[in-house]
Amino acid sequence: AQSVTQPDIHITVSEGASLELRCNYSYGATPYLFWYVQSPGQGLQLLLKYFSGDTLVQGIKGFEAEFKRSQSSFNLRKPSVHWSDAAEYFCAVGAGNDYKLSFGAGTTVTVRA
Amino acid sequence: EAQVTQNPRYLITVTGKKLTVTCSQNMNHEYMSWYRQDPGLGLRQIYYSMNVEVTDKGDVPEGYKVSRKEKRNFPLILESPSPNQTSLYFCASSGLGSTDTQYFGPGTRLTVL
């Protein structure tokens, strides 16, 4: 069975600073990997996804993530955060045709002025 | 507009009073799923459906029922709610292609007293 670990429960970052959120997955085959964002009181919005091919994936809102098979990681990055990036971020792994997503516990990002 | 809708968005009820949370999608998706979100646990799958009249248990199905009589609708039924079912619930849908991604509804916050 697949699983996801997000080691950081809460991260505080200054506006304009860079952000990196860690995600480690466990899955026996090539995983399908996702990052979702949940703004306060909102549903989940897909930021980006990785299925195959180029290991550096570009997403919406200036985010990118890099798949590293050797480290079983799929870390999310943004070069310069905006106050509107304050939210909870979830990494998820899927197993392709079984469609089930396994989510990490989430990382809450606080942006300080 | 392509969307997944859930109703109600907020619900406070009492132990043992049957309730139904509706979910509807307008994207003609075959796959639909229910998740619950709890602090520190991320999202966990309750039930899913691959098509009309086809449903299966996810990771935390106890205390829940679902039905899939029509392709667009996937209601979640709590026959006898208990306080440990107080949670934030999300419905999601997707196509059956191996690279299809799940679209999430806005969430239903349920409190069981």
Short mmCIF file of C-alpha atoms in Angstrom, two decimals:
data_model
loop_
_atom_site.label_atom_id
_atom_site.label_comp_id
_atom_site.label_asym_id
_atom_site.label_seq_id
_atom_site.Cartn_x
_atom_site.Cartn_y
_atom_site.Cartn_z
CA ALA A 1 0.00 0.00 0.00
CA GLN A 2 1.17 3.48 -0.70
CA SER A 3 1.76 6.13 1.96
CA VAL A 4 2.97 9.70 2.23
CA THR A 5 4.94 11.50 4.93
CA GLN A 6 5.10 15.25 5.24
CA PRO A 7 7.72 15.80 7.92
CA ASP A 8 6.91 19.45 8.60
CA ILE A 9 3.62 20.15 10.34
CA HIS A 10 4.01 23.92 10.26
CA ILE A 11 6.35 26.28 8.41
CA THR A 12 6.60 30.04 8.83
CA VAL A 13 8.19 32.03 6.05
CA SER A 14 8.63 35.73 5.35
CA GLU A 15 6.91 37.26 2.39
CA GLY A 16 9.30 37.26 -0.56
CA ALA A 17 11.40 34.42 0.83
CA SER A 18 11.64 31.02 -0.78
CA LEU A 19 9.59 28.06 0.35
CA GLU A 20 10.22 24.34 0.23
CA LEU A 21 7.79 21.73 1.51
CA ARG A 22 8.96 18.19 1.92
CA CYS A 23 7.13 15.07 0.85
CA ASN A 24 8.32 11.48 1.05
CA TYR A 25 6.31 8.63 -0.35
CA SER A 26 6.29 4.89 -0.10
CA TYR A 27 5.16 2.88 -3.09
CA GLY A 28 6.53 -0.16 -4.83
CA ALA A 29 6.16 0.99 -8.42
CA THR A 30 6.30 4.32 -10.20
CA PRO A 31 3.98 6.57 -8.25
CA TYR A 32 1.59 9.21 -9.40
CA LEU A 33 2.31 12.24 -7.23
CA PHE A 34 0.26 15.33 -6.48
CA TRP A 35 0.38 18.52 -4.49
CA TYR A 36 -2.87 20.13 -3.39
CA VAL A 37 -3.43 23.42 -1.58
CA GLN A 38 -6.27 24.19 0.79
CA SER A 39 -6.83 27.82 1.64
CA PRO A 40 -8.72 28.58 4.85
CA GLY A 41 -12.33 27.50 4.52
CA GLN A 42 -11.84 26.26 0.98
CA GLY A 43 -11.70 22.94 -0.80
CA LEU A 44 -8.60 21.38 -2.30
CA GLN A 45 -7.03 22.82 -5.41
CA LEU A 46 -4.52 20.88 -7.48
CA LEU A 47 -1.19 22.69 -7.72
CA LEU A 48 0.68 20.17 -9.85
CA LYS A 49 1.05 16.50 -10.60
CA TYR A 50 3.68 14.05 -11.76
CA PHE A 51 2.92 10.93 -13.75
CA SER A 52 6.03 10.36 -15.82
CA GLY A 53 8.67 12.13 -17.91
CA ASP A 54 10.47 15.25 -16.80
CA THR A 55 11.10 15.04 -13.08
CA LEU A 56 10.76 18.81 -12.57
CA VAL A 57 7.10 19.70 -12.75
CA GLN A 58 5.69 23.20 -13.07
CA GLY A 59 2.37 24.02 -11.52
CA ILE A 60 0.03 26.90 -10.96
CA LYS A 61 0.73 29.95 -8.79
CA GLY A 62 4.47 29.77 -9.44
CA PHE A 63 5.01 26.43 -7.71
CA GLU A 64 7.23 23.62 -8.90
CA ALA A 65 8.10 20.17 -7.60
CA GLU A 66 10.88 17.75 -8.28
CA PHE A 67 10.48 13.98 -8.29
CA LYS A 68 13.54 12.18 -6.97
CA ARG A 69 13.12 8.43 -7.21
CA SER A 70 16.36 7.70 -5.33
CA GLN A 71 15.11 9.67 -2.34
CA SER A 72 11.41 8.75 -2.69
CA SER A 73 10.67 12.43 -2.52
CA PHE A 74 8.50 14.98 -4.27
CA ASN A 75 9.31 18.32 -2.67
CA LEU A 76 7.35 21.44 -3.50
CA ARG A 77 9.12 24.78 -4.01
CA LYS A 78 8.33 28.39 -4.67
CA PRO A 79 11.07 30.99 -5.15
CA SER A 80 9.21 33.93 -3.61
CA VAL A 81 6.11 33.54 -1.48
CA HIS A 82 3.20 35.92 -1.35
CA TRP A 83 0.90 36.49 1.61
CA SER A 84 -1.82 34.68 -0.35
CA ASP A 85 0.25 31.47 -0.22
CA ALA A 86 -0.67 31.04 3.45
CA ALA A 87 -2.58 27.76 3.39
CA GLU A 88 -2.36 24.08 4.12
CA TYR A 89 -0.52 21.96 1.58
CA PHE A 90 -1.08 18.28 1.00
CA CYS A 91 1.09 15.83 -0.85
CA ALA A 92 -0.65 12.75 -2.22
CA VAL A 93 0.36 9.58 -3.98
CA GLY A 94 -1.77 7.55 -6.32
CA ALA A 95 -1.29 4.12 -7.77
CA GLY A 96 -2.50 4.77 -11.29
CA ASN A 97 -5.47 2.72 -12.24
CA ASP A 98 -6.64 2.14 -8.74
CA TYR A 99 -7.42 5.87 -8.50
CA LYS A 100 -7.14 5.92 -4.74
CA LEU A 101 -5.14 8.80 -3.37
CA SER A 102 -3.22 8.51 -0.13
CA PHE A 103 -2.61 11.88 1.48
CA GLY A 104 0.02 13.14 3.84
CA ALA A 105 -1.00 14.86 7.06
CA GLY A 106 -0.43 18.26 5.55
CA THR A 107 1.90 21.21 6.14
CA THR A 108 0.49 24.52 7.26
CA VAL A 109 2.30 27.52 5.84
CA THR A 110 2.19 30.88 7.60
CA VAL A 111 3.49 33.93 5.75
CA ARG A 112 4.71 36.82 7.85
CA ALA A 113 5.02 40.36 6.54
CA GLU B 1 -18.42 25.37 -15.27
CA ALA B 2 -16.98 21.97 -14.35
CA GLN B 3 -17.53 21.39 -10.68
CA VAL B 4 -18.26 19.08 -7.80
CA THR B 5 -20.96 20.35 -5.47
CA GLN B 6 -21.76 19.24 -1.95
CA ASN B 7 -24.70 20.00 0.28
CA PRO B 8 -24.97 21.06 2.96
CA ARG B 9 -21.73 22.93 3.49
CA TYR B 10 -22.21 23.03 7.24
CA LEU B 11 -24.26 20.74 9.45
CA ILE B 12 -24.68 20.40 13.18
CA THR B 13 -26.65 17.39 14.33
CA VAL B 14 -27.11 15.10 17.30
CA THR B 15 -26.02 11.56 17.91
CA GLY B 16 -28.18 8.98 16.20
CA LYS B 17 -30.06 11.27 13.82
CA LYS B 18 -29.68 9.94 10.29
CA LEU B 19 -28.27 12.36 7.76
CA THR B 20 -27.25 12.48 4.12
CA VAL B 21 -24.60 14.63 2.50
CA THR B 22 -25.15 14.99 -1.21
CA CYS B 23 -22.45 15.13 -3.87
CA SER B 24 -22.97 15.90 -7.51
CA GLN B 25 -20.59 16.37 -10.44
CA ASN B 26 -21.25 17.72 -13.91
CA MET B 27 -18.20 16.32 -15.69
CA ASN B 28 -19.61 12.89 -16.58
CA HIS B 29 -16.93 11.27 -14.43
CA GLU B 30 -17.12 7.57 -13.74
CA TYR B 31 -15.11 7.65 -10.52
CA MET B 32 -16.35 9.31 -7.35
CA SER B 33 -15.03 9.17 -3.84
CA TRP B 34 -15.61 10.44 -0.30
CA TYR B 35 -12.84 11.53 2.06
CA ARG B 36 -12.80 12.82 5.60
CA GLN B 37 -10.21 15.29 6.80
CA ASP B 38 -9.07 15.38 10.40
CA PRO B 39 -6.25 17.47 11.92
CA GLY B 40 -2.91 15.71 11.75
CA LEU B 41 -4.31 12.88 9.66
CA GLY B 42 -4.76 14.47 6.26
CA LEU B 43 -7.54 13.07 4.10
CA ARG B 44 -8.64 9.49 4.42
CA GLN B 45 -10.85 7.71 1.91
CA ILE B 46 -14.23 6.50 3.15
CA TYR B 47 -15.85 4.94 0.07
CA TYR B 48 -15.40 5.13 -3.65
CA SER B 49 -17.32 4.19 -6.76
CA MET B 50 -15.99 3.23 -10.16
CA ASN B 51 -19.36 3.50 -11.89
CA VAL B 52 -23.10 3.33 -11.38
CA GLU B 53 -24.06 0.60 -8.91
CA VAL B 54 -20.37 -0.14 -8.20
CA THR B 55 -19.10 0.95 -4.80
CA ASP B 56 -16.28 -0.19 -2.54
CA LYS B 57 -14.82 0.54 0.86
CA GLY B 58 -11.91 2.85 1.38
CA ASP B 59 -9.73 3.07 4.47
CA VAL B 60 -12.33 4.24 7.01
CA PRO B 61 -15.79 2.98 5.95
CA GLU B 62 -17.22 2.12 9.38
CA GLY B 63 -20.38 4.04 10.17
CA TYR B 64 -20.96 5.24 6.60
CA LYS B 65 -22.98 4.12 3.60
CA VAL B 66 -23.02 5.30 0.02
CA SER B 67 -25.06 4.70 -3.09
CA ARG B 68 -24.49 5.32 -6.78
CA LYS B 69 -27.81 5.13 -8.58
CA GLU B 70 -26.90 7.81 -11.10
CA LYS B 71 -23.56 8.67 -12.59
CA ARG B 72 -23.56 12.27 -11.41
CA ASN B 73 -24.58 11.69 -7.77
CA PHE B 74 -22.81 9.97 -4.90
CA PRO B 75 -24.49 10.66 -1.55
CA LEU B 76 -22.85 9.85 1.77
CA ILE B 77 -25.20 8.48 4.40
CA LEU B 78 -24.64 8.39 8.13
CA GLU B 79 -27.36 6.11 9.52
CA SER B 80 -26.55 6.78 13.17
CA PRO B 81 -23.97 9.54 13.49
CA SER B 82 -21.64 9.59 16.46
CA PRO B 83 -19.36 12.35 17.78
CA ASN B 84 -16.27 10.64 16.31
CA GLN B 85 -17.72 11.37 12.88
CA THR B 86 -17.34 15.07 13.46
CA SER B 87 -15.07 16.01 10.60
CA LEU B 88 -14.65 17.85 7.31
CA TYR B 89 -15.88 15.76 4.39
CA PHE B 90 -14.85 16.04 0.77
CA CYS B 91 -16.34 14.48 -2.31
CA ALA B 92 -14.16 14.02 -5.38
CA SER B 93 -14.59 12.78 -8.93
CA SER B 94 -12.42 11.90 -11.89
CA GLY B 95 -12.38 10.04 -15.16
CA LEU B 96 -10.96 6.55 -15.41
CA GLY B 97 -7.92 7.40 -17.51
CA SER B 98 -4.63 6.59 -15.82
CA THR B 99 -3.60 10.24 -15.88
CA ASP B 100 -6.94 11.74 -14.89
CA THR B 101 -6.88 13.80 -11.70
CA GLN B 102 -9.47 14.13 -9.02
CA TYR B 103 -11.58 17.23 -8.67
CA PHE B 104 -12.70 18.03 -5.14
CA GLY B 105 -15.87 19.58 -3.86
CA PRO B 106 -15.83 22.52 -1.42
CA GLY B 107 -16.26 20.34 1.65
CA THR B 108 -18.95 19.74 4.27
CA ARG B 109 -18.18 20.50 7.87
CA LEU B 110 -20.15 18.13 10.08
CA THR B 111 -20.48 18.40 13.84
CA VAL B 112 -22.17 15.61 15.76
CA LEU B 113 -23.12 16.52 19.31
#
